[in-house]
PDB file of N, CA and C in Angstrom:
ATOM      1  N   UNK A 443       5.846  26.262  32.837  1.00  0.00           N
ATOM      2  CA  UNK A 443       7.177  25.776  33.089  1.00  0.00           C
ATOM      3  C   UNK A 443       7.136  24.237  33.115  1.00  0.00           C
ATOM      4  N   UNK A 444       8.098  23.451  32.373  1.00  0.00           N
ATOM      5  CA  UNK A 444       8.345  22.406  32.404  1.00  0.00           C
ATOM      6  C   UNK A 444       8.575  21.744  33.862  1.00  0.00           C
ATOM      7  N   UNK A 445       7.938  20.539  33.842  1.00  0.00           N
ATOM      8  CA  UNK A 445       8.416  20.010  35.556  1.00  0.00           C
ATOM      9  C   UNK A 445       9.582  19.062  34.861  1.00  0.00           C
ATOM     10  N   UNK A 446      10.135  18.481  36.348  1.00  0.00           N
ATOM     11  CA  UNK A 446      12.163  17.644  36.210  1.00  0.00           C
ATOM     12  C   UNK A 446      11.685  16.489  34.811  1.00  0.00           C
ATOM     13  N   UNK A 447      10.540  15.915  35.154  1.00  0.00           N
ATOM     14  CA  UNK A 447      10.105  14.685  34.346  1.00  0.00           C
ATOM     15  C   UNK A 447       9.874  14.962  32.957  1.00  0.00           C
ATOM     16  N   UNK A 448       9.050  15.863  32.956  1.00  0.00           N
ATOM     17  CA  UNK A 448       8.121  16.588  31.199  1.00  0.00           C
ATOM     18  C   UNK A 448      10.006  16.776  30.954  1.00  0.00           C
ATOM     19  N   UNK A 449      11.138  17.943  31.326  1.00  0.00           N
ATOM     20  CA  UNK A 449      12.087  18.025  30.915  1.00  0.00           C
ATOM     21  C   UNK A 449      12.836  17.151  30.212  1.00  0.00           C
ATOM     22  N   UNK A 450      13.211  16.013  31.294  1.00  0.00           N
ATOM     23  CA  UNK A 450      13.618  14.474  31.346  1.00  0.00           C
ATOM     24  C   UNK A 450      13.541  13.679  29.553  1.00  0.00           C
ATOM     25  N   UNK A 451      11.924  13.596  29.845  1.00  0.00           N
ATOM     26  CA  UNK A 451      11.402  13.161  28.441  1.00  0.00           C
ATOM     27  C   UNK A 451      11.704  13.973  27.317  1.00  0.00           C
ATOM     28  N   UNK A 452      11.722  15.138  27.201  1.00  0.00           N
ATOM     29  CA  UNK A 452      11.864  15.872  25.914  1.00  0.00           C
ATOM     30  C   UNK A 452      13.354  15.649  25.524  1.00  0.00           C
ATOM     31  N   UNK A 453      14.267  15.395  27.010  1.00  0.00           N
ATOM     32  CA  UNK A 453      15.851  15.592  26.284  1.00  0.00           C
ATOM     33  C   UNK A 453      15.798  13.925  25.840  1.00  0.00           C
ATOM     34  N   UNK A 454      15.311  12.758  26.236  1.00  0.00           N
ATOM     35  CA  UNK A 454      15.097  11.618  26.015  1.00  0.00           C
ATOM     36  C   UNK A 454      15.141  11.836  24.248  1.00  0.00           C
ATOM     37  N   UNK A 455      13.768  11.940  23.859  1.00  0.00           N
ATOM     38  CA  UNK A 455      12.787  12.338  22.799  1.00  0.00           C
ATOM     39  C   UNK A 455      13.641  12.898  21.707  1.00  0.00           C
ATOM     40  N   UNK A 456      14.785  14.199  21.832  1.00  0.00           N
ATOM     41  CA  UNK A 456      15.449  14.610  21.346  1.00  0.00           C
ATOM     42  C   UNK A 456      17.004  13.952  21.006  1.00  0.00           C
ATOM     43  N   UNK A 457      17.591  13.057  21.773  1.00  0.00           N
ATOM     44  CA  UNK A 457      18.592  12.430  21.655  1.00  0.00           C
ATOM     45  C   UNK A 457      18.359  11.102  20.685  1.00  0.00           C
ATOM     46  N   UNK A 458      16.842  11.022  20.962  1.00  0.00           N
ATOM     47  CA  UNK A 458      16.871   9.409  20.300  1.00  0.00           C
ATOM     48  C   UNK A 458      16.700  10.380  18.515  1.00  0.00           C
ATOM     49  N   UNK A 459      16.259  10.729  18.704  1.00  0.00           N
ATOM     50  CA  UNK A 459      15.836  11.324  17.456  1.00  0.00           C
ATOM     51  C   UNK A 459      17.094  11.773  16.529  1.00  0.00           C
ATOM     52  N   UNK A 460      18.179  12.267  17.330  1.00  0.00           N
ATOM     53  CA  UNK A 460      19.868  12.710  17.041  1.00  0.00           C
ATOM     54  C   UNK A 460      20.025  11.504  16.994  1.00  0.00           C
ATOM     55  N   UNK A 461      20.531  10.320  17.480  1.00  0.00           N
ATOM     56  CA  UNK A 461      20.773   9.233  16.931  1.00  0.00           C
ATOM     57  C   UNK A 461      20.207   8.783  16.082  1.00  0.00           C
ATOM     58  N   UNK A 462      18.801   8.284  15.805  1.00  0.00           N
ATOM     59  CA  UNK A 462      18.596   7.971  14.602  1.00  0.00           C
ATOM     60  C   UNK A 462      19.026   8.742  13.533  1.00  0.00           C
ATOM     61  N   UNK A 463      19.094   9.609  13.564  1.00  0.00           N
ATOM     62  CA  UNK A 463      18.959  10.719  12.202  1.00  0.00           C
ATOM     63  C   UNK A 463      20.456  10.573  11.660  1.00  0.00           C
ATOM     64  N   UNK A 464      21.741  10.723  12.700  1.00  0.00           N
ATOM     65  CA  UNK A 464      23.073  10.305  12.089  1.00  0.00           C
ATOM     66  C   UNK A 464      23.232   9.075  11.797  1.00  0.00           C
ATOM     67  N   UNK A 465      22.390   7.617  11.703  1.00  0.00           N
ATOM     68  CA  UNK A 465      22.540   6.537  11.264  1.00  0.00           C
ATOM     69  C   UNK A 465      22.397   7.028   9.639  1.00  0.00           C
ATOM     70  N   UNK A 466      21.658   7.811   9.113  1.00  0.00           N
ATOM     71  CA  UNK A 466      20.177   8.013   8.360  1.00  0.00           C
ATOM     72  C   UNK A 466      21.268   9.072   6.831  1.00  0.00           C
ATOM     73  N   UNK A 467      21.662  10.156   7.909  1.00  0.00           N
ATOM     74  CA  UNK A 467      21.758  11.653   7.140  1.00  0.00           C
ATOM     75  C   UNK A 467      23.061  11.328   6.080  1.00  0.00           C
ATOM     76  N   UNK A 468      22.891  11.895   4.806  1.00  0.00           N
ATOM     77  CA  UNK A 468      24.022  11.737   4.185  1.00  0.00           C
ATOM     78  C   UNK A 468      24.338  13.416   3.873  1.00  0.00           C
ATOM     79  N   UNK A 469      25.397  13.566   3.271  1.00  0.00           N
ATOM     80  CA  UNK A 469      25.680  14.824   2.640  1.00  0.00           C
ATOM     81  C   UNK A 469      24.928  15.061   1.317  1.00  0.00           C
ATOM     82  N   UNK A 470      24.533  16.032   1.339  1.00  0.00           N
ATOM     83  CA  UNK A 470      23.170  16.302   0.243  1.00  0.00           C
ATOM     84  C   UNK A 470      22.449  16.281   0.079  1.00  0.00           C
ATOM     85  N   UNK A 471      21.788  15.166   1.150  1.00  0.00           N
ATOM     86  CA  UNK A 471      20.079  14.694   1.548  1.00  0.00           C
ATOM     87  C   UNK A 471      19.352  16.142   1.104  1.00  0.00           C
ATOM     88  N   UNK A 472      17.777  16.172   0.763  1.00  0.00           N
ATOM     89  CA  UNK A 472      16.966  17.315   0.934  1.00  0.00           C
ATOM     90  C   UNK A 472      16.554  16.808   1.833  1.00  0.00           C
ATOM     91  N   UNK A 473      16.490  17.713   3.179  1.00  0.00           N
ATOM     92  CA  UNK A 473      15.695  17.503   4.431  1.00  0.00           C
ATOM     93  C   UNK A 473      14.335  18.427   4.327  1.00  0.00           C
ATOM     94  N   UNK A 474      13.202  18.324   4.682  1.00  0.00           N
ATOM     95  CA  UNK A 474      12.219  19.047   5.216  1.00  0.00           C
ATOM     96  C   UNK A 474      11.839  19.096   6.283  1.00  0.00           C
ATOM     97  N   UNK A 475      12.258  20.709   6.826  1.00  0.00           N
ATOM     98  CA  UNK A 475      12.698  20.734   8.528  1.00  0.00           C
ATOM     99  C   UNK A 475      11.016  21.434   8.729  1.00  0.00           C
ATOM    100  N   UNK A 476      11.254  21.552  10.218  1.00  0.00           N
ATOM    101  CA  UNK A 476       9.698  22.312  10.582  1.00  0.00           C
ATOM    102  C   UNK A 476      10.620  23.615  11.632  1.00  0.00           C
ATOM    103  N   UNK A 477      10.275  24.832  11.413  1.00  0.00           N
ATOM    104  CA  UNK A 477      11.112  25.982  12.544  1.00  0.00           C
ATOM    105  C   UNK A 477       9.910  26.315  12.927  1.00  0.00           C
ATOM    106  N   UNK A 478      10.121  27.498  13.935  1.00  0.00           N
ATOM    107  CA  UNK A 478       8.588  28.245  14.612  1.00  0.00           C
ATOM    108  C   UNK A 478       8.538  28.799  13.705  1.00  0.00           C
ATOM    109  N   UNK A 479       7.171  29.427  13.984  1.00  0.00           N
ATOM    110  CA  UNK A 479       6.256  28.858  14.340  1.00  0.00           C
ATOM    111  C   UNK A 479       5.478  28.064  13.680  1.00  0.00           C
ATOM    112  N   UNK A 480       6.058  26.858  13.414  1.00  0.00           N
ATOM    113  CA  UNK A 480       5.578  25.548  12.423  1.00  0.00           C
ATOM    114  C   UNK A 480       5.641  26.207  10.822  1.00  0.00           C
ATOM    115  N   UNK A 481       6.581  26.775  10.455  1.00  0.00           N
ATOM    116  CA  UNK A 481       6.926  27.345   9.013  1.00  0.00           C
ATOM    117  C   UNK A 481       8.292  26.118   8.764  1.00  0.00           C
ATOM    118  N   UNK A 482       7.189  25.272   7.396  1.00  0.00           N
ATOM    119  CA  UNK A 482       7.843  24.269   6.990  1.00  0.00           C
ATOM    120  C   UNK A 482       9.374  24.883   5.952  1.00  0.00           C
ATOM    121  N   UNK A 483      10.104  24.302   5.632  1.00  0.00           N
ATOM    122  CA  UNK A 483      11.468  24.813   4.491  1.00  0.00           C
ATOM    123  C   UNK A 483      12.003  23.552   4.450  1.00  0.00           C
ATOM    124  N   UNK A 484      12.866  23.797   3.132  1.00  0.00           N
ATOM    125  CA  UNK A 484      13.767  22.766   3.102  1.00  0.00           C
ATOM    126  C   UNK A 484      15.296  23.040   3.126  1.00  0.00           C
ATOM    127  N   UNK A 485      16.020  22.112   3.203  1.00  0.00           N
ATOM    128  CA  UNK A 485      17.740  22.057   3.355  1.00  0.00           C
ATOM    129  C   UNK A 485      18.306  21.140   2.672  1.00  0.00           C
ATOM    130  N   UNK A 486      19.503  21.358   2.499  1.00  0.00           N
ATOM    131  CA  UNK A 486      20.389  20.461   2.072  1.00  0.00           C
ATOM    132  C   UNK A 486      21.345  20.200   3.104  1.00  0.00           C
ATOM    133  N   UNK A 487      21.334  18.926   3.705  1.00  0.00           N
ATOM    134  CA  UNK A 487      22.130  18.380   4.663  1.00  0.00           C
ATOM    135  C   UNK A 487      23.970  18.945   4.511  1.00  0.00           C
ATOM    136  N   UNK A 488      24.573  19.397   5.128  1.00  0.00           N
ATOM    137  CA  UNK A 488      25.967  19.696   4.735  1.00  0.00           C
ATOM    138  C   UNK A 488      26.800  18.363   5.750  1.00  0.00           C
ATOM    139  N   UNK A 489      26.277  18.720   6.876  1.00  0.00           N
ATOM    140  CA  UNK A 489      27.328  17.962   8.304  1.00  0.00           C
ATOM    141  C   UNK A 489      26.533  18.336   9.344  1.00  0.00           C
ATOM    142  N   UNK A 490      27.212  17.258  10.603  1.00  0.00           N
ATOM    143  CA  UNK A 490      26.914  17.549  11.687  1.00  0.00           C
ATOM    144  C   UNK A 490      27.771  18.389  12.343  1.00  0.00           C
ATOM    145  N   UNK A 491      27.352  19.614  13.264  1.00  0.00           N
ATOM    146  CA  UNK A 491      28.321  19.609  14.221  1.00  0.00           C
ATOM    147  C   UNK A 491      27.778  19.624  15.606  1.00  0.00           C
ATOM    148  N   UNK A 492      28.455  18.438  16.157  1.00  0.00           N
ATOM    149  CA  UNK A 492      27.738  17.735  17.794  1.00  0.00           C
ATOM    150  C   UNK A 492      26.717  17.288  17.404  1.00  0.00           C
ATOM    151  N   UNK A 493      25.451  17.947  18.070  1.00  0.00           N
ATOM    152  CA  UNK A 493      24.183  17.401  17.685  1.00  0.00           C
ATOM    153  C   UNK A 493      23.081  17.595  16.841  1.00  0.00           C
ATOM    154  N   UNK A 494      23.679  19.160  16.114  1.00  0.00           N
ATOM    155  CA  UNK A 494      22.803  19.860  15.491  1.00  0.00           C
ATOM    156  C   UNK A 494      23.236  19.835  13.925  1.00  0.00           C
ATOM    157  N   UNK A 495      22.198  19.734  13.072  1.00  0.00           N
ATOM    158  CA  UNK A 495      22.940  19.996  12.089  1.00  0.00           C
ATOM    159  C   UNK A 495      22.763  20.824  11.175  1.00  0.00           C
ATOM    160  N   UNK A 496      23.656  21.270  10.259  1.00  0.00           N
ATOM    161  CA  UNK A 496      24.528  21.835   9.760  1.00  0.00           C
ATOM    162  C   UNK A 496      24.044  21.943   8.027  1.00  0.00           C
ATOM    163  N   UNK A 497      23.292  22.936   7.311  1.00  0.00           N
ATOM    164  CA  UNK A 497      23.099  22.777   6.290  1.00  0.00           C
ATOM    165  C   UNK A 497      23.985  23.396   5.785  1.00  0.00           C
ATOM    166  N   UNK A 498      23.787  22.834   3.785  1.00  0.00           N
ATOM    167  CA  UNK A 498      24.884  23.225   3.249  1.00  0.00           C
ATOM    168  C   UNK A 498      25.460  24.400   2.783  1.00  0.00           C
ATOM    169  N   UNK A 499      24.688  25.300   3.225  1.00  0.00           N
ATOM    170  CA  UNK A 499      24.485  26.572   3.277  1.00  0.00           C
ATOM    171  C   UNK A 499      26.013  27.171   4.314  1.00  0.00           C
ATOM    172  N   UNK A 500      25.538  26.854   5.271  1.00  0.00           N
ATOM    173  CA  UNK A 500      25.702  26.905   6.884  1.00  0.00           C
ATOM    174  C   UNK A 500      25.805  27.905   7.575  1.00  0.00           C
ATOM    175  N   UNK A 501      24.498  28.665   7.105  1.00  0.00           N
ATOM    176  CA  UNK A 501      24.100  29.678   7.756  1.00  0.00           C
ATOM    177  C   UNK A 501      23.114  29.293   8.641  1.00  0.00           C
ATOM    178  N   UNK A 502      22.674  27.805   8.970  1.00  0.00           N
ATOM    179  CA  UNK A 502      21.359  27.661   9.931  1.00  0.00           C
ATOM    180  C   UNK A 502      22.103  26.220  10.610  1.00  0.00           C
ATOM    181  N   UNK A 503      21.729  26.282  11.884  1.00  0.00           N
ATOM    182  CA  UNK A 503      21.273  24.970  12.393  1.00  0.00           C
ATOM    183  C   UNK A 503      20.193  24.385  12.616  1.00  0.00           C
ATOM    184  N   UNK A 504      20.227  22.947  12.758  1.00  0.00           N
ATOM    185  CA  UNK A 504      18.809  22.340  13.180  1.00  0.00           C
ATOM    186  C   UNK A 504      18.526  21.244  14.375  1.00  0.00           C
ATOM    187  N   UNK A 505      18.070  20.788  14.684  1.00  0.00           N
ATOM    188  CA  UNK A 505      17.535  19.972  15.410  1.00  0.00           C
ATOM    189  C   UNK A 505      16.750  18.885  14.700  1.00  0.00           C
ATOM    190  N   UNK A 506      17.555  17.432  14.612  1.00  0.00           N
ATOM    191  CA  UNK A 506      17.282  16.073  14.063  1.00  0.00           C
ATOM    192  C   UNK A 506      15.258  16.061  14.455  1.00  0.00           C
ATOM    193  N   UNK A 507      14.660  16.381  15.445  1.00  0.00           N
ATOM    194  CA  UNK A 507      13.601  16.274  15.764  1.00  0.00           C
ATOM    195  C   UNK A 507      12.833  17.148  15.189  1.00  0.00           C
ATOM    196  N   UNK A 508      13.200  18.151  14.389  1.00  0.00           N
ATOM    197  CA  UNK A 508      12.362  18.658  13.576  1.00  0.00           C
ATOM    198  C   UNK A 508      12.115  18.386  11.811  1.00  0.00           C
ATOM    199  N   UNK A 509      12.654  17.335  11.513  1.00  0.00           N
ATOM    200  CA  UNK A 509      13.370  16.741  10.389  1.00  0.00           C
ATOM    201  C   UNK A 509      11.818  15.783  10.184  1.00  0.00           C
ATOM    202  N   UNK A 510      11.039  16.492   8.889  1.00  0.00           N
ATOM    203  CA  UNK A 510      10.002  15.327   8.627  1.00  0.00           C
ATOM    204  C   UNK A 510       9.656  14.825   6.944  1.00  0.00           C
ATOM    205  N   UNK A 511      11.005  15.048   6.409  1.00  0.00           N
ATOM    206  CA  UNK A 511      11.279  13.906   5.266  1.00  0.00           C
ATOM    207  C   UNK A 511      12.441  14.205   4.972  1.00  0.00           C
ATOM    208  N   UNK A 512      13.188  13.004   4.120  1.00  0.00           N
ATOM    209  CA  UNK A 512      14.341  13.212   3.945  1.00  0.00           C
ATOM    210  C   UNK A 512      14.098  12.685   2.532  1.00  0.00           C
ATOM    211  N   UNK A 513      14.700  13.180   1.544  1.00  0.00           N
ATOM    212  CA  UNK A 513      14.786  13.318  -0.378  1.00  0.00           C
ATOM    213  C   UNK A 513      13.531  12.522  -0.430  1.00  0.00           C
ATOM    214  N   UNK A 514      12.527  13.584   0.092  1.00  0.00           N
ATOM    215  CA  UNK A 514      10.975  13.496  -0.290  1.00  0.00           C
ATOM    216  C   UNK A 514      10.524  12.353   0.473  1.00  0.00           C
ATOM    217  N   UNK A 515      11.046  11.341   1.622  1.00  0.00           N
ATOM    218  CA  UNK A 515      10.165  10.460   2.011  1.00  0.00           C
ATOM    219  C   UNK A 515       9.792  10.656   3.412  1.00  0.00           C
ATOM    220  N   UNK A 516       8.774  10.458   4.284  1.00  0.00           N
ATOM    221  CA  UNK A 516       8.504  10.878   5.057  1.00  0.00           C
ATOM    222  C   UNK A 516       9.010   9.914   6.231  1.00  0.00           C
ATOM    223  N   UNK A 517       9.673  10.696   7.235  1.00  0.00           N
ATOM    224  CA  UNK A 517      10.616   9.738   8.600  1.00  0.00           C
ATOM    225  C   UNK A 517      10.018  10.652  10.006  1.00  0.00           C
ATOM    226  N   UNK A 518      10.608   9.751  10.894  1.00  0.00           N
ATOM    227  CA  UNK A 518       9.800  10.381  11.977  1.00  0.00           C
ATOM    228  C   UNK A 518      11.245   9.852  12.702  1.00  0.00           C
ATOM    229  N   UNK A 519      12.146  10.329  12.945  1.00  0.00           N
ATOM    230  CA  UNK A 519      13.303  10.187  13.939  1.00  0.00           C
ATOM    231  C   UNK A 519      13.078  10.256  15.181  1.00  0.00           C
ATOM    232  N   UNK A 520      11.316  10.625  15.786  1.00  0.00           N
ATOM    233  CA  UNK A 520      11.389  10.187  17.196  1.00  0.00           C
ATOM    234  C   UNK A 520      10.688   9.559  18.080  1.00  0.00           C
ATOM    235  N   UNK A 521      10.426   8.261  17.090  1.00  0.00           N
ATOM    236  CA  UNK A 521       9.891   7.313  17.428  1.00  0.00           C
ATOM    237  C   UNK A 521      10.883   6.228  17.838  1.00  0.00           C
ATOM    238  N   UNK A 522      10.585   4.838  19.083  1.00  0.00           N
ATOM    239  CA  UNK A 522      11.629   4.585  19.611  1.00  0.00           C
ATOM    240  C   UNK A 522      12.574   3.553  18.275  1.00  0.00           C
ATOM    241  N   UNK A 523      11.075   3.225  17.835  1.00  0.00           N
ATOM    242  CA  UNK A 523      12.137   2.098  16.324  1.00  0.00           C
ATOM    243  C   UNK A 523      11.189   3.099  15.224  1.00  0.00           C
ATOM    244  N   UNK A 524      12.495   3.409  14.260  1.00  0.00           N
ATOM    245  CA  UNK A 524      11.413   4.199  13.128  1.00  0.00           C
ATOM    246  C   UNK A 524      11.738   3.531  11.474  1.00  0.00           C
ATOM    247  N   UNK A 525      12.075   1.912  11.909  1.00  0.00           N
ATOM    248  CA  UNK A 525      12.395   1.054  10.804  1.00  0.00           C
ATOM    249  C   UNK A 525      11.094   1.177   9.878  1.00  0.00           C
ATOM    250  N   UNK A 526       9.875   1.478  10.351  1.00  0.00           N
ATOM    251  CA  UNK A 526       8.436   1.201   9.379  1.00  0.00           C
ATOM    252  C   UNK A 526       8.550   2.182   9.092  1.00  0.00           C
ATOM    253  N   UNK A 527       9.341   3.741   9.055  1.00  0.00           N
ATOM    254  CA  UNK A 527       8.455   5.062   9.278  1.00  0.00           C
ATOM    255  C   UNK A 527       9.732   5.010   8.019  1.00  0.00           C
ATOM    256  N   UNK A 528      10.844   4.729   7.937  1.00  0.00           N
ATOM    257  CA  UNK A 528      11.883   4.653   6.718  1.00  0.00           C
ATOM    258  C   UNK A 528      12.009   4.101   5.211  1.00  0.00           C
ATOM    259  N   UNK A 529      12.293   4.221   4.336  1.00  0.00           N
ATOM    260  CA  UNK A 529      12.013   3.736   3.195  1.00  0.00           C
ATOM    261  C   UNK A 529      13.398   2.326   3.158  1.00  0.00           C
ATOM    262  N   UNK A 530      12.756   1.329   3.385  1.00  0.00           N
ATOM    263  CA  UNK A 530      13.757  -0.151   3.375  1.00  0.00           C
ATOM    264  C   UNK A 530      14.437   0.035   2.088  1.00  0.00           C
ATOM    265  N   UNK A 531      13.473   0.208   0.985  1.00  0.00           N
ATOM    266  CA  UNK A 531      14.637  -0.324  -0.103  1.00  0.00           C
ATOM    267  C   UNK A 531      15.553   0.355   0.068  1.00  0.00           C
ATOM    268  N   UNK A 532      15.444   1.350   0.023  1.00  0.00           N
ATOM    269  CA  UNK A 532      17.033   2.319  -0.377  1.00  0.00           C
ATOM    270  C   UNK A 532      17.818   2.222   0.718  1.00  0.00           C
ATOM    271  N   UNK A 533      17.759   1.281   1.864  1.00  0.00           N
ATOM    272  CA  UNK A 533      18.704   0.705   2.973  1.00  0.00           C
ATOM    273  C   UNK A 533      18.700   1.189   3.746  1.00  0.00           C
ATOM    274  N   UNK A 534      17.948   2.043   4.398  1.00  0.00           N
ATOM    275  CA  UNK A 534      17.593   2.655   5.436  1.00  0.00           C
ATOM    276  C   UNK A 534      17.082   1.736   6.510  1.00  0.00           C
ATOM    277  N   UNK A 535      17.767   1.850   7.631  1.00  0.00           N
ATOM    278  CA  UNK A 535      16.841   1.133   8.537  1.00  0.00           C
ATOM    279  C   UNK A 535      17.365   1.692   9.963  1.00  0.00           C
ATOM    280  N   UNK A 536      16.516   1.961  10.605  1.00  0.00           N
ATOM    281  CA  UNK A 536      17.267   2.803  12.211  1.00  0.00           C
ATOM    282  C   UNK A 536      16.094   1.975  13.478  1.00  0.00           C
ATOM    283  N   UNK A 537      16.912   1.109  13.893  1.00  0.00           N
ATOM    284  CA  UNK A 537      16.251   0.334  14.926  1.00  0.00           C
ATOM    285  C   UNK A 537      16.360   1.513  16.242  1.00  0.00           C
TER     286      UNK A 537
END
């Protein structure tokens, strides 16, 4: 069982990661998500709804923190600045 703090941090961990990712996500993106038990797939970004999102399918939701490339480049949305972890040219940048 999670203690108040370990909790604390993960919803931390998870929000920053939802923010970066809606600076980031466009409609159509290929995302490469990770689900349990670590069985990688990919998506096509559709929308958000709230915090989760929404492929174009929209038969699944996801969680921005499981998101580890976006149209093939590799991002890490939960790191606190993931400006190095983003591809600059193409204008990406999530302080």
């Amino acid at each position: 069982m999670l203690g108040d703090r370990e909790r604390q941090r993960r919803l931390e961990r998870l929000a920053r990661a939802t923010e970066a990712a809606k600076k980031v996500l466009k409609k159509g993106d290929r995302l490469t998500i990770t689900k349990c038990p670590g069985t990688k797939r990919w998506i096509i970004f559709g929308h958000w709804e709230g915090d989760e999102i929404i492929s174009a399918s929209g038969r699944r939701e996801y969680a921005a923190i499981n998101v580890s490339r976006v149209n093939g480049e590799r991002v890490d949305f939960t790191r606190p600045s993931s400006r190095d972890r983003l591809p600059v040219a193409s204008g990406w940048g999530v302080g």
